[in-house]
Coordinates of C-alpha atoms in Angstrom, one line a residue:
X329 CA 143.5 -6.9 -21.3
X330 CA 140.4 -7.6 -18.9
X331 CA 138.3 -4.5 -18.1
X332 CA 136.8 -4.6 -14.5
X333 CA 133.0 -4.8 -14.1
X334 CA 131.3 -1.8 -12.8
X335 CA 129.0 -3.0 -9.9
X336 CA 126.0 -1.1 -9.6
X337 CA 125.2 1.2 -6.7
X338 CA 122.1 2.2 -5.1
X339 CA 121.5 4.6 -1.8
X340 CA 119.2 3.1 1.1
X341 CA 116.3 4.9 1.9
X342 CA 116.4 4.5 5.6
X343 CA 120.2 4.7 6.2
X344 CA 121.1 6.7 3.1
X345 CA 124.5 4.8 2.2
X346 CA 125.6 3.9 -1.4
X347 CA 125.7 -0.1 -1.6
X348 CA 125.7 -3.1 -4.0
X349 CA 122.5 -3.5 -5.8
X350 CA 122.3 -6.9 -5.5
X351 CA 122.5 -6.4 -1.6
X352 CA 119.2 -4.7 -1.5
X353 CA 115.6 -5.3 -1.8
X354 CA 113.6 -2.6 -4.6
X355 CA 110.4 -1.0 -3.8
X356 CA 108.8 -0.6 -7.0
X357 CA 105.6 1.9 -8.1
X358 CA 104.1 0.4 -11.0
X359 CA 102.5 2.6 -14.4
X360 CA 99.2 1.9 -11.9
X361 CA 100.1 3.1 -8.7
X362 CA 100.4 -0.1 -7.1
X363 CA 103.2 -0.6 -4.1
X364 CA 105.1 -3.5 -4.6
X365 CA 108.3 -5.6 -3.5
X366 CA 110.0 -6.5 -6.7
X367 CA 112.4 -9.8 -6.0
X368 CA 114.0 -9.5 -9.6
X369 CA 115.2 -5.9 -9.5
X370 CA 114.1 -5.8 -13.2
X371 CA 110.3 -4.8 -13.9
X372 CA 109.2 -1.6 -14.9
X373 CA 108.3 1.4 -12.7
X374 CA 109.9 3.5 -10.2
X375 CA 112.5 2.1 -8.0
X376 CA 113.3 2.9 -4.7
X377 CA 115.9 0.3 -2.5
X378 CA 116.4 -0.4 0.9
X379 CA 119.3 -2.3 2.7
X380 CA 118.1 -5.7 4.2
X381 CA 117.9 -5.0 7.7
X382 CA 114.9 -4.2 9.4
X383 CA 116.7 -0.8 10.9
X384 CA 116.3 0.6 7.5
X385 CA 113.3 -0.2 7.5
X386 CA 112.7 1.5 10.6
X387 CA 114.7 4.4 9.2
X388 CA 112.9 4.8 5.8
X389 CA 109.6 4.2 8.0
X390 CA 110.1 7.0 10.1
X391 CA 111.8 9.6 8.0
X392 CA 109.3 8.5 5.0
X393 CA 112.2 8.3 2.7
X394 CA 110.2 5.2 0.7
X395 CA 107.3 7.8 0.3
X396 CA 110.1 10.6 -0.9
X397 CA 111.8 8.6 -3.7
X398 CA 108.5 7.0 -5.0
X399 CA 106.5 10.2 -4.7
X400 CA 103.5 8.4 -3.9
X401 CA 102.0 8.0 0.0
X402 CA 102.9 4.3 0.9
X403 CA 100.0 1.8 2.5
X404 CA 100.7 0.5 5.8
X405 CA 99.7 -3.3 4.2
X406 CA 103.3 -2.1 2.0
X407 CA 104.9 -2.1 5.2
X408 CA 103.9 -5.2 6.7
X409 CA 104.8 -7.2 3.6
X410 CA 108.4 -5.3 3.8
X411 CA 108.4 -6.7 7.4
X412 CA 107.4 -10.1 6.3
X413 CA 110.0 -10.2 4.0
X414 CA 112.6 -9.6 6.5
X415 CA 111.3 -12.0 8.8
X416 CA 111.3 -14.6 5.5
X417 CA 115.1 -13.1 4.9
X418 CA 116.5 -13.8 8.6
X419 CA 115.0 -17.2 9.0
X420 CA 117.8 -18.0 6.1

């Protein structure tokens, strides 16, 4: 008998819905405080996850959900990379 995989779930910070992990793009805060975008989904630190559209980003922006779940104050350059990475992501 085949068991089903469980798919991991993770909630947006701007919209606040449960999706796929894999669907998502992780916000990581590293042992040294740094703010960074973490492609892989798998180094160490503090997580937070956003859904791939820039009106989460908006969202999270605005309602400083990234700030909440990292419990750290986020740079604007943080921001700006996020944005870039969209732009990067929608060009595809």
């Amino acid at each position: 008998m085949k068991t089903k995989n469980k798919i991991p779930m993770r909630q947006c910070t701007g919209c606040r819905e449960m999706k796929n992990k894999k669907e998502m793009i992780r916000v990581l805060k590293t042992a040294e405080d740094e703010i960074i975008l973490d492609a892989t989904g798998k180094k160490n630190g503090r997580g937070a996850y956003i859904c791939k559209s820039r009106e989460c980003l908006e969202k999270a922006r605005k309602n400083h959900g990234l700030e909440r779940s990292l419990k750290a104050a986020i740079p604007d350059e943080v921001y700006e990379s996020l944005e870039k990475e969209f732009d990067h992501i929608e060009e595809q």
